[in-house]
Coordinates of C-alpha atoms in Angstrom, one line a residue:
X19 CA 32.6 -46.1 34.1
X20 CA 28.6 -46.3 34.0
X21 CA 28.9 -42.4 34.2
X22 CA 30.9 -42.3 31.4
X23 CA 28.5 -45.1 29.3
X24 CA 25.6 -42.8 30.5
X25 CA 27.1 -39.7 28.9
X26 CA 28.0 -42.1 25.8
X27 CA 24.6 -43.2 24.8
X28 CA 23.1 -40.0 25.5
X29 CA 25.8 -38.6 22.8
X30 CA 24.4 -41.1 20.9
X31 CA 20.5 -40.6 20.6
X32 CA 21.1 -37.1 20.1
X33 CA 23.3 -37.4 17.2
X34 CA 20.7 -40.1 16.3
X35 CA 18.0 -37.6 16.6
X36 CA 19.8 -34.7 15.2
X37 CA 20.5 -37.0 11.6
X38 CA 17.1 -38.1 11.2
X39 CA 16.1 -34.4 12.0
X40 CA 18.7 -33.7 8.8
X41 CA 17.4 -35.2 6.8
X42 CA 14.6 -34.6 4.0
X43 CA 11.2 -34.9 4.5
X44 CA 9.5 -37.8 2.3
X45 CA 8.0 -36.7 -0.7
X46 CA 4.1 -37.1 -0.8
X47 CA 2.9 -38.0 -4.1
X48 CA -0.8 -37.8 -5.8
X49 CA -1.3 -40.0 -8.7
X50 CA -4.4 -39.8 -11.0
X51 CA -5.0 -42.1 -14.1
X52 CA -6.8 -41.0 -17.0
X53 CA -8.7 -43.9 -18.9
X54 CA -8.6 -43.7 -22.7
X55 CA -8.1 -40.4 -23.4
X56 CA -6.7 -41.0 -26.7
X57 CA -3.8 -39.6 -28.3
X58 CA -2.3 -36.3 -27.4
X59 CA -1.6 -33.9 -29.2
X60 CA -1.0 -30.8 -27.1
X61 CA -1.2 -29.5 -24.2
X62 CA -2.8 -26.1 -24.3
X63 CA -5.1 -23.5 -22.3
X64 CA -7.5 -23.0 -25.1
X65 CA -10.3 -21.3 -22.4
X66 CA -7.7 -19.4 -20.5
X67 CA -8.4 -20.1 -16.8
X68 CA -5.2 -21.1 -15.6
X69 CA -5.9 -24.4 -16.1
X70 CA -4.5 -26.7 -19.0
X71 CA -6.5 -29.2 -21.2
X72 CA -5.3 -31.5 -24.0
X73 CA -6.0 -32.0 -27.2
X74 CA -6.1 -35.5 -28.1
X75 CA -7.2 -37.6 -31.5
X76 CA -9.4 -40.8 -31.0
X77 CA -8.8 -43.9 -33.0
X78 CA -11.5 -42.5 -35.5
X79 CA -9.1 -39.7 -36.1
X80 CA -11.9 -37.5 -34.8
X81 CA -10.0 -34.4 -32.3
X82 CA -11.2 -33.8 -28.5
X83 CA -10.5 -31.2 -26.0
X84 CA -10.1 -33.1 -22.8
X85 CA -10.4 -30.8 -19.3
X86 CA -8.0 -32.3 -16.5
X87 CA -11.6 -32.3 -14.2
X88 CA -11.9 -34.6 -10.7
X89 CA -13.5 -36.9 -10.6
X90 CA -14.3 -37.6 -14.0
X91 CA -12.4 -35.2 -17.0
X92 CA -14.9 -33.2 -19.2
X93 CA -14.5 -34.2 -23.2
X94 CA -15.8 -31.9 -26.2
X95 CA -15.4 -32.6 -29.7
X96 CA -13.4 -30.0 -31.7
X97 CA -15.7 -28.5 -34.7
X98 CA -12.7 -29.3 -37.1
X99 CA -13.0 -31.6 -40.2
X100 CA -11.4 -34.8 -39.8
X101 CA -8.4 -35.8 -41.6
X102 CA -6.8 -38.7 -40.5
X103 CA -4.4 -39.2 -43.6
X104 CA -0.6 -39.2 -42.4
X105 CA -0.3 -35.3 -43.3
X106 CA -2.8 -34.2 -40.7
X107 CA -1.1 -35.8 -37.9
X108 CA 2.2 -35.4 -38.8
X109 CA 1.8 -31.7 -38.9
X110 CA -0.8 -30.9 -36.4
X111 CA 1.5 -30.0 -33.7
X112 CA 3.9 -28.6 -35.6
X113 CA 2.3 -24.9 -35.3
X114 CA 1.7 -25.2 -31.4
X115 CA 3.1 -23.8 -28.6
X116 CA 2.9 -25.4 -25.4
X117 CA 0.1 -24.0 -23.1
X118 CA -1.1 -21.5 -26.2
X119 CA -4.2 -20.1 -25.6
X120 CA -5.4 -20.5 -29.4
X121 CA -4.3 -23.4 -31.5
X122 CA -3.2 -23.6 -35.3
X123 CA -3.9 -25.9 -37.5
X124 CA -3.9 -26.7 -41.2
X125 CA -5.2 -29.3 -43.2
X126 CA -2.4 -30.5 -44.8
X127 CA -3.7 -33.2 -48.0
X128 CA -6.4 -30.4 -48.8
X129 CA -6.3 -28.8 -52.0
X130 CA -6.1 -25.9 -51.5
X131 CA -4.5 -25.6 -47.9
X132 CA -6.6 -23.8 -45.6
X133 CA -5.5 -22.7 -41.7
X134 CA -7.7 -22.2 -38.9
X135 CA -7.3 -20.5 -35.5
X136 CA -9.6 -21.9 -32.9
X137 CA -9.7 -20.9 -29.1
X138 CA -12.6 -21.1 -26.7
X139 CA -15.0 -17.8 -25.5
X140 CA -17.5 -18.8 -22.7
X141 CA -18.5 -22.8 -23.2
X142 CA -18.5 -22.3 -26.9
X143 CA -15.8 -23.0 -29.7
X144 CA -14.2 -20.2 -32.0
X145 CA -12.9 -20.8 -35.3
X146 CA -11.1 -18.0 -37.5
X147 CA -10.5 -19.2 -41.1
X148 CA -7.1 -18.2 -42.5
X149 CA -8.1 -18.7 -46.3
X150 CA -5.4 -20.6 -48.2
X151 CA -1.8 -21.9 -47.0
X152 CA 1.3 -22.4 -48.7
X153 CA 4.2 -24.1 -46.8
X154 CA 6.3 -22.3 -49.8
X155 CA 5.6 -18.9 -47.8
X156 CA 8.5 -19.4 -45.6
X157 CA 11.5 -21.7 -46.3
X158 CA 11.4 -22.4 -43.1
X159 CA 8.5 -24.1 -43.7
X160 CA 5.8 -23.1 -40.9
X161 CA 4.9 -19.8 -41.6
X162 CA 2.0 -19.2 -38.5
X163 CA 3.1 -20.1 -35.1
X164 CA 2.1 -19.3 -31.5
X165 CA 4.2 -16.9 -29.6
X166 CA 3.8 -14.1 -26.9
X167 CA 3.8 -11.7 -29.6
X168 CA 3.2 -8.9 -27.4
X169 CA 5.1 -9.1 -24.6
X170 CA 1.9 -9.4 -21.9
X171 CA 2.9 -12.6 -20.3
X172 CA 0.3 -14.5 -22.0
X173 CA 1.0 -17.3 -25.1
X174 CA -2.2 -16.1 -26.8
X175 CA -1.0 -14.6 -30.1
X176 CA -0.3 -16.5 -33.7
X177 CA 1.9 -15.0 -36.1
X178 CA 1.4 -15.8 -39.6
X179 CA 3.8 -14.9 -42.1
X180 CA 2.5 -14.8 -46.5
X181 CA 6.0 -14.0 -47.8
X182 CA 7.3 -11.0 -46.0
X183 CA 3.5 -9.6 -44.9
X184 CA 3.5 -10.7 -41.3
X185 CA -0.3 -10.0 -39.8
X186 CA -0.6 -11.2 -35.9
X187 CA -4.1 -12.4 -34.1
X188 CA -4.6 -12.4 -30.7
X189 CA -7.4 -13.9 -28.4
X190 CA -8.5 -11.2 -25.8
X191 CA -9.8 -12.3 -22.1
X192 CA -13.2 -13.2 -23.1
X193 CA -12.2 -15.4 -26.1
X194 CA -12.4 -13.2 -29.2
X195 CA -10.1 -13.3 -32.2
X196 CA -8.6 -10.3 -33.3
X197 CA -6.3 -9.3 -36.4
X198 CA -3.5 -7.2 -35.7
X199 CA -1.3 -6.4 -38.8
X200 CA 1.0 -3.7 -37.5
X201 CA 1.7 -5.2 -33.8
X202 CA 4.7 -4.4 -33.0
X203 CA 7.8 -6.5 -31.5
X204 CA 9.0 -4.5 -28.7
X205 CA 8.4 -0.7 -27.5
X206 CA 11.4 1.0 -25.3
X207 CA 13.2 3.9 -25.9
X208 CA 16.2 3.8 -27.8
X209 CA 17.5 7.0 -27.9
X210 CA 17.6 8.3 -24.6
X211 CA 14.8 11.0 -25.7
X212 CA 12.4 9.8 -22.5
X213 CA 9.6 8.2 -25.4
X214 CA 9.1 4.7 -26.5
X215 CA 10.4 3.8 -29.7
X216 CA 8.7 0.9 -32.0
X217 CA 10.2 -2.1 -33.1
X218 CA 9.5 -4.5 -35.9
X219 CA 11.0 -8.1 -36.5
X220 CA 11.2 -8.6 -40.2
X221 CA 11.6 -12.1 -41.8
X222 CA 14.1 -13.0 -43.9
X223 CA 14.9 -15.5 -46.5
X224 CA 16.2 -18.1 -44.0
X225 CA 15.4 -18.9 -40.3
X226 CA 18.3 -17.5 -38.6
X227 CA 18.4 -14.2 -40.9
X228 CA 15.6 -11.3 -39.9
X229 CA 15.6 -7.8 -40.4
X230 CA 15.5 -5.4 -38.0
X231 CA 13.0 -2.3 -38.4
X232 CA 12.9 0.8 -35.7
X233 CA 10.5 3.8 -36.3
X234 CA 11.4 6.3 -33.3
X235 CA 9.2 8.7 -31.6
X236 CA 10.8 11.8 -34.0
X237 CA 9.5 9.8 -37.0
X238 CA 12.9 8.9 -38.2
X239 CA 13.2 5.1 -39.2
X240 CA 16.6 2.7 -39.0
X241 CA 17.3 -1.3 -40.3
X242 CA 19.6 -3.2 -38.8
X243 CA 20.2 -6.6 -40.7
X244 CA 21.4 -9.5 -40.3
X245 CA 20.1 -10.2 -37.2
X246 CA 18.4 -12.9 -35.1
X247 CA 17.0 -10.6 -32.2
X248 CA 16.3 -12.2 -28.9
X249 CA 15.5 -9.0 -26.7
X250 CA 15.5 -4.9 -26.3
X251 CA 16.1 -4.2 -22.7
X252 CA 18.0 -1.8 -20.7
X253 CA 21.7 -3.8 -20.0
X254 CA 23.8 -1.4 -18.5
X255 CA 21.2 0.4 -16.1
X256 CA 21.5 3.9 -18.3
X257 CA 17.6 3.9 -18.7
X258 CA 17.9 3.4 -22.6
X259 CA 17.3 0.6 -23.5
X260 CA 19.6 -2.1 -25.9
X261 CA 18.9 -4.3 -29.2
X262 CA 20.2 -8.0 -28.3
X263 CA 20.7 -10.2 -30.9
X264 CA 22.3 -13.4 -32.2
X265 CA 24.7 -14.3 -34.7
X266 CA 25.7 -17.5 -36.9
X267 CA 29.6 -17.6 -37.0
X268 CA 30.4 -21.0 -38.6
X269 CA 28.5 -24.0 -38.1
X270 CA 30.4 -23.8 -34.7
X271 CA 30.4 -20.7 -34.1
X272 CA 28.2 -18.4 -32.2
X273 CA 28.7 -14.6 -30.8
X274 CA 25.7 -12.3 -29.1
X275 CA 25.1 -8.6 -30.8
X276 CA 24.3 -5.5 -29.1
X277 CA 23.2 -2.7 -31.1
X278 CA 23.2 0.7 -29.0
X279 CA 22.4 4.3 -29.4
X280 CA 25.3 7.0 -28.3
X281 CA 26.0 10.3 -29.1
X282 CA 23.8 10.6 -31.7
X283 CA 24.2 7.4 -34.1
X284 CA 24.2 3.6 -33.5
X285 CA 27.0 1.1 -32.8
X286 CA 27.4 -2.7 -32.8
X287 CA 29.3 -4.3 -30.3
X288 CA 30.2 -7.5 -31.0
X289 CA 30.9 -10.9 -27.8
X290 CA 33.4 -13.0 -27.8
X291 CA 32.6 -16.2 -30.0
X292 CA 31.2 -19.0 -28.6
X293 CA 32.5 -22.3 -30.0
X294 CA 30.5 -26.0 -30.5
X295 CA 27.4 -26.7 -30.6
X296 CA 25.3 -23.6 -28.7
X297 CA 22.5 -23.4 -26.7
X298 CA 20.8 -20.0 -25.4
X299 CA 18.8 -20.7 -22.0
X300 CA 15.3 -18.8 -21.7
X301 CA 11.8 -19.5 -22.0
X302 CA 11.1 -20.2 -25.9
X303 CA 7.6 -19.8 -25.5
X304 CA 7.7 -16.3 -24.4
X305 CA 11.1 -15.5 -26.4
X306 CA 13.0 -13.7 -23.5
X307 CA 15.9 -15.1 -22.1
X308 CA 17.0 -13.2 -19.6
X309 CA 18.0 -13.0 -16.4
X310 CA 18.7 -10.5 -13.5
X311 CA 20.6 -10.0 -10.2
X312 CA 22.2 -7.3 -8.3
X313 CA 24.3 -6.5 -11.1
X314 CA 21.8 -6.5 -13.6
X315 CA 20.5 -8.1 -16.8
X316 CA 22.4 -10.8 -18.3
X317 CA 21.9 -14.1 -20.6
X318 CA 23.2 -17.3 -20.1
X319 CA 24.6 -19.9 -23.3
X320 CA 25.9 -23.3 -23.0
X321 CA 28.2 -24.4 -25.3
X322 CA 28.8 -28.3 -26.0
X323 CA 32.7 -28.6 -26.8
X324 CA 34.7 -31.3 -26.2
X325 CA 33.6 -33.8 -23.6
X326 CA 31.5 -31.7 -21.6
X327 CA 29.0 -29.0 -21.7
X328 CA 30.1 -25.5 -20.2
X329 CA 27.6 -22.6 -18.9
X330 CA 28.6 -19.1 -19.5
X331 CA 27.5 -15.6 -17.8
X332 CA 27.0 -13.4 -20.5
X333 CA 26.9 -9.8 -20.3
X334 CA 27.0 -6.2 -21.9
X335 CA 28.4 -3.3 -19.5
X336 CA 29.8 0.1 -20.6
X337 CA 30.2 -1.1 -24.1
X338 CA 31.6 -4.3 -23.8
X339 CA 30.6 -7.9 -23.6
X340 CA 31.5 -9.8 -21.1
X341 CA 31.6 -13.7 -20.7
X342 CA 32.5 -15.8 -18.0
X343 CA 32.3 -19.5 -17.6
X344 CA 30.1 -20.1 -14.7
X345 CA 30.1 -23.9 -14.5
X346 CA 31.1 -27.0 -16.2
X347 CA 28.7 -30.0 -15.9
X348 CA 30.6 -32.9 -15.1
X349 CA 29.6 -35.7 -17.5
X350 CA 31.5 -36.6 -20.3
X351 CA 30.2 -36.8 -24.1
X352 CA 27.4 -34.7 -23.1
X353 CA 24.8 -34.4 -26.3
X354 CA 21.9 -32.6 -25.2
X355 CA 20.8 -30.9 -21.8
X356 CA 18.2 -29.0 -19.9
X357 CA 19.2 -26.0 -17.2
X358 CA 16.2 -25.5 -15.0
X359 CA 16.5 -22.7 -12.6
X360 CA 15.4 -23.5 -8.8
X361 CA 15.1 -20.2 -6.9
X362 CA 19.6 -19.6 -7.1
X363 CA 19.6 -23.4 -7.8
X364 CA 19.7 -24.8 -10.6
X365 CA 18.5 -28.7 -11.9
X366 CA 20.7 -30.1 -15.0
X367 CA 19.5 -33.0 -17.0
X368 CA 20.5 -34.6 -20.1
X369 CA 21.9 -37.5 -21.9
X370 CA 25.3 -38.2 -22.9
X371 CA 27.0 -40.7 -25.5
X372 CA 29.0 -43.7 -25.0
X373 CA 32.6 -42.8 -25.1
X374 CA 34.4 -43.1 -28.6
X375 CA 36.3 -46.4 -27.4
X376 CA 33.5 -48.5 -26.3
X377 CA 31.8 -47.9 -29.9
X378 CA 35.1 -48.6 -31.3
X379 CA 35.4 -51.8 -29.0
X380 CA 32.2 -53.1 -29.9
X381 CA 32.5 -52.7 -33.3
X382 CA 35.7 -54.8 -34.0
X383 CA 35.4 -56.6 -30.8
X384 CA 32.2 -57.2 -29.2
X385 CA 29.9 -57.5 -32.1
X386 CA 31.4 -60.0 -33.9
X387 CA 31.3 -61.9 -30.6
X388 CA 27.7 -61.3 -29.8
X389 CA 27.0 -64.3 -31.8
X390 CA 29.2 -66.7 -29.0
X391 CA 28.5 -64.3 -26.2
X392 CA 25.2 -63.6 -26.2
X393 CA 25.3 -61.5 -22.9
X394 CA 27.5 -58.8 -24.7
X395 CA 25.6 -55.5 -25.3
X396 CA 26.0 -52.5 -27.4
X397 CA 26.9 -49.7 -25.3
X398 CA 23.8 -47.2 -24.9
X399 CA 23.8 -43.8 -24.2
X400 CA 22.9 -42.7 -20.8
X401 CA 20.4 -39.7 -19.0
X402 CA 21.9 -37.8 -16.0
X403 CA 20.3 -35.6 -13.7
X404 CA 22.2 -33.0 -11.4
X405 CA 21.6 -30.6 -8.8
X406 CA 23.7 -27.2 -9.1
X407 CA 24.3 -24.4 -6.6
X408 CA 24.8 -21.9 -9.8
X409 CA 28.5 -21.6 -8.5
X410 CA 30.7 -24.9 -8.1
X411 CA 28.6 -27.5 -5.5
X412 CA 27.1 -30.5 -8.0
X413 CA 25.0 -33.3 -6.8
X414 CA 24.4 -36.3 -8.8
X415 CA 20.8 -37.4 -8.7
X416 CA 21.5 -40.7 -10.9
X417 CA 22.3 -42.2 -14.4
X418 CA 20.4 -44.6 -16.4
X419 CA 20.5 -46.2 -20.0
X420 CA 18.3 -44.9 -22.3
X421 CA 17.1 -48.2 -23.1
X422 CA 15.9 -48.0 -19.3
X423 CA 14.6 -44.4 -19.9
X424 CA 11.2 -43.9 -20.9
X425 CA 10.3 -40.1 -20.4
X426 CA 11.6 -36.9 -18.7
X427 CA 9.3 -34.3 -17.3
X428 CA 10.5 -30.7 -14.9
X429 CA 7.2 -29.6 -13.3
X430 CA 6.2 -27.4 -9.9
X431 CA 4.4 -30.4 -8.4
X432 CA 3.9 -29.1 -5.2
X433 CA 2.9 -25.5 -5.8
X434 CA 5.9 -23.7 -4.2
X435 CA 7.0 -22.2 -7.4
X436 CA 10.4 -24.3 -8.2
X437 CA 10.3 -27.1 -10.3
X438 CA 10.9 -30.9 -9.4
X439 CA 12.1 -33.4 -12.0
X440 CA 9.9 -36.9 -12.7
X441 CA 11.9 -39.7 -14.3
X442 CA 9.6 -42.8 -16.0
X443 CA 11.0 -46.1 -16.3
X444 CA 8.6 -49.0 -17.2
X445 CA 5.9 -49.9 -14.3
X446 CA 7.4 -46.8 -12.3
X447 CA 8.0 -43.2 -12.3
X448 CA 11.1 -41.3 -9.8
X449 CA 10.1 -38.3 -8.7
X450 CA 13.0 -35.9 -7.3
X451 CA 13.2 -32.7 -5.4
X452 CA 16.8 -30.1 -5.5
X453 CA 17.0 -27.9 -2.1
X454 CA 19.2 -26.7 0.2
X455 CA 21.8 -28.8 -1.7
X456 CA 20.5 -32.3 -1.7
X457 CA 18.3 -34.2 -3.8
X458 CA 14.8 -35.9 -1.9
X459 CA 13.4 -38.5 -3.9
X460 CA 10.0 -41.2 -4.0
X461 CA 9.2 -44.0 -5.9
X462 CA 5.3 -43.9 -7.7
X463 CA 4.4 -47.6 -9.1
X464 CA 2.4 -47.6 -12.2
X465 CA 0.6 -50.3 -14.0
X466 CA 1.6 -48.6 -17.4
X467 CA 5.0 -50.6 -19.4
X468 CA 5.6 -48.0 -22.0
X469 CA 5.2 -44.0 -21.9
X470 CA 5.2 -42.0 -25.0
X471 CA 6.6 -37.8 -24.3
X472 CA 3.8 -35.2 -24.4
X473 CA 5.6 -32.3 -25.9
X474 CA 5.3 -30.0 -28.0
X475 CA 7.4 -29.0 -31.1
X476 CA 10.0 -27.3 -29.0
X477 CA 10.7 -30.1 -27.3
X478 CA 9.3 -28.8 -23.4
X479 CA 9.0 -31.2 -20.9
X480 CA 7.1 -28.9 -18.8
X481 CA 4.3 -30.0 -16.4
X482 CA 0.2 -29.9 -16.8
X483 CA -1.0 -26.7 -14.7
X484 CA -3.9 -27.5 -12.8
X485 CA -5.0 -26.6 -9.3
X486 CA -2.2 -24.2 -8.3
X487 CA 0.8 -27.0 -9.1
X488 CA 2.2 -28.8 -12.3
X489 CA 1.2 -32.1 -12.9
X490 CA 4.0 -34.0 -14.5
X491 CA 1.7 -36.0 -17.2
X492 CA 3.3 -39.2 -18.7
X493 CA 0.8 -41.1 -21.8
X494 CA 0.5 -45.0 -22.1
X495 CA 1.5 -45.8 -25.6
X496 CA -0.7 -48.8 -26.1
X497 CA -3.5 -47.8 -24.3
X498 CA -4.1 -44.2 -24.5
X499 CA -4.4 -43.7 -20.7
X500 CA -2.2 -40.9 -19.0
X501 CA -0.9 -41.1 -15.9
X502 CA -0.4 -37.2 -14.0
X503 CA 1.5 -37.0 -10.4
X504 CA 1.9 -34.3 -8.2
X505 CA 3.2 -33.6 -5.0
X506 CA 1.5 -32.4 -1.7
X507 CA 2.8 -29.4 -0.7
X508 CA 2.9 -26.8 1.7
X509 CA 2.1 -23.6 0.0
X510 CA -1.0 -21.4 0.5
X511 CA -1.4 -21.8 -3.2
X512 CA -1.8 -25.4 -2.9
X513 CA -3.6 -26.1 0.1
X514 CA -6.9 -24.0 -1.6
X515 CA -6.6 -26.1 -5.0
X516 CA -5.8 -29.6 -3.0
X517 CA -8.0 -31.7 -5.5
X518 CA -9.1 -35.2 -4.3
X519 CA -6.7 -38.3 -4.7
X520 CA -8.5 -40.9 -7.2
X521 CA -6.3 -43.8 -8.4

């Protein structure tokens, strides 16, 4: 009998020992608070280092570049002539790209328009002058914006569009400005001859119609319109490379486009149509969404239909398109979403409506009650964050109102070069961590009640780079402090830019 309690408790501890060994390890945070910083604008690398900075407006109007510097950040004024009527700061960040390493801007109640380009070279300020600026260039109306124009890996080129003349400027490493009017789009060879063709992106008369323009190595030229290209790459591993495109159905209807060289003349293959509301995964700011694996290159969509938002594997082999549905998230009455790749994992977060019945319900029921009943609220919609083995496993991270919801942010806090998710609610911030399957989570307390999103036009909800991690960077509404947290991490990367804790 005591033999037998012996073995017992033994059994015990070790199974004791063995789930506290299973489980994840805490999550170390490092908060920083900024003090008046002013109003963001940006986030941007205007010097190039690695190393993002904001550009934020005091309550002058006046604009600062502020460097993310321990102990105390470094603030220069920008040499741009204040406007701080509605138009200038309603429109300053709509010609930005998150992390560019030059910045756009236009100043918008000036008769006549002018645009700028300014970037840093060394410790001093570089401004190009544009001349004038019509909005009417482009019905779209933005006709400059930063892009990865070239294809290096860097967001330091503006393409500015006068009608259908499309000149691009690009910064070079030590801070110049350069014009570029016949850059080129992409250079691969299409024809199988073994030399790099050229290829041109035309604008059309609407934002979703462009023109395609190649001029091959032989001299000969082609056009290929309508099209909305996203990529030229090799997709079927034949060492000659594709034209991938988009097209616009129906309002609710979406199909990919391959154009390919065979035998001597081009074809179009044409994808299965995509229906609801579609979304192409990729990086926006470096326009190239796609992806790779042993089988090769292939894009991935997510189409909003119905009550829940599918994922599809879409791809273009021996001619033919392919699509297969590679997951379904599993909320209902999803309205938007973010896919965040994790190594093969995957982090999922967006918010979904009420259902249809509870508006219905509160409308002819519950409001008209309210006034008796003052506990009775209208149903909100909700935020939900998953984690995704890319295949079928799903693990719920939580849900929360959007009245309880102040900001989202997806950021490599530790360094290890996956992203972690940050959730702000008022007085406190969730940070989360996806791996091996399960979620690890930690609580930061902040003095701050209300957050406003630092993003850029796109809508990214990426984290601050500094110091060999991501800082996920959250901005006090009121107050004009920022709040940026981190994680300490393991990675070589991180230990050698471990920057002091300062609260």
């Amino acid at each position: 009998m005591r033999k037998g309690l012996t073995i017992a408790v033994l059994v015990g501890i070790v199974a004791l020992i063995a789930y506290h060994l299973s489980r994840p390890k805490p999550l170390r945070p490092i908060i920083v608070t900024w003090q008046e910083v002013g109003r963001v604008i940006i986030v941007v690398d205007l010097d190039a280092d690695g190393n993002d900075e904001l550009l934020v407006e005091d309550q002058s109007g006046q604009l600062w570049w502020v460097q993310f510097r321990l102990p105390t950040p470094i603030r220069q004024k920008l040499p741009v002539t204040r406007d701080t009527r509605d138009g200038f700061r309603s429109h300053a960040n709509c010609f930005a790209n998150f992390r560019g390493q030059i910045w756009p801007f236009v100043q918008y109640r000036t008769r006549p328009r002018r645009a700028f380009l300014i970037t840093r070279q060394g410790g001093k300020w570089v401004l190009k002058d544009l001349g004038k600026f019509s909005f009417d260039d482009y019905d779209f109306g933005c006709a400059i914006w930063v892009t990865d124009a070239d294809h290096d890996g860097q967001v330091n080129d503006v393409v500015v569009w006068r009608g259908r003349t499309r000149t691009v400027f690009s910064r070079l490493k030590d801070g110049t400005i350069v014009e570029r009017p016949a850059l080129r789009d992409w250079r691969a060879d299409l024809d199988g001859d073994g030399k790099d063709d050229e290829v041109y992106e035309m604008l059309g008369r609407a934002s979703y119609m462009s023109e395609v323009r190649v001029h091959f190595a032989s001299g000969r030229k082609l056009s290929l319109k309508p099209c909305f290209p996203i990529a030229i790459t090799d997709l079927d591993g034949d060492k000659v490379a594709e034209i991938v495109g988009a097209e616009i159905v129906s309002d609710k209807e979406h199909r990919f486009l391959c154009w390919h060289y065979e035998n001597g003349k081009w074809s179009k293959s044409e994808s299965p149509k995509f229906v609801g509301s579609f979304v192409l995964i990729g990086d926006t700011a470096l326009r190239f969404p796609l992806f790779w694996d042993e089988k090769g290159a292939y894009l991935l969509a997510m189409t909003l239909e119905g009550q829940h938002a599918k994922i599809w594997d879409v791809r273009w082999q021996k001619g033919k398109w392919t699509k297969r549905l590679m997951g379904k998230v599993p909320e209902r009455n999803v309205s938007y979403i973010y896919l965040v790749r994790k190594g093969q994992d995957w982090m999922v977060g967006g918010w979904a409506s009420p259902p249809k019945w509870q508006k219905w319900l509160w409308e002819k029921v519950g409001q008209p009650l309210q006034r008796f009943l003052p506990f009775l609220r209208e149903p909100r919609g909700r935020f939900f964050a998953y984690g995704w083995d890319g295949k079928r496993r799903w693990a719920l991270l939580g849900r929360w109102r959007n009245d309880n919801l102040l900001d989202v942010k997806f950021a490599d806090m530790d360094g290890d070069g996956k992203r972690e998710i940050s959730i702000a609610f008022p007085k406190r911030v969730l940070v989360a961590k996806f791996e091996d399957g399960r979620w690890c989570t930690g609580w930061v307390e902040g003095s701050f009640a209300d957050y406003r999103p630092i993003e850029d036009f796109y809508g990214f909800r990426y984290g601050f780079r500094y110091g060999g991690r991501e800082w996920a960077i959250y901005q006090d509404r009121d107050s004009h402090r920022c709040v940026a947290i981190a994680l300490e991490g393991d990675s070589q990367q991180s230990k050698r830019h471990q920057p002091q804790r300062r609260d």
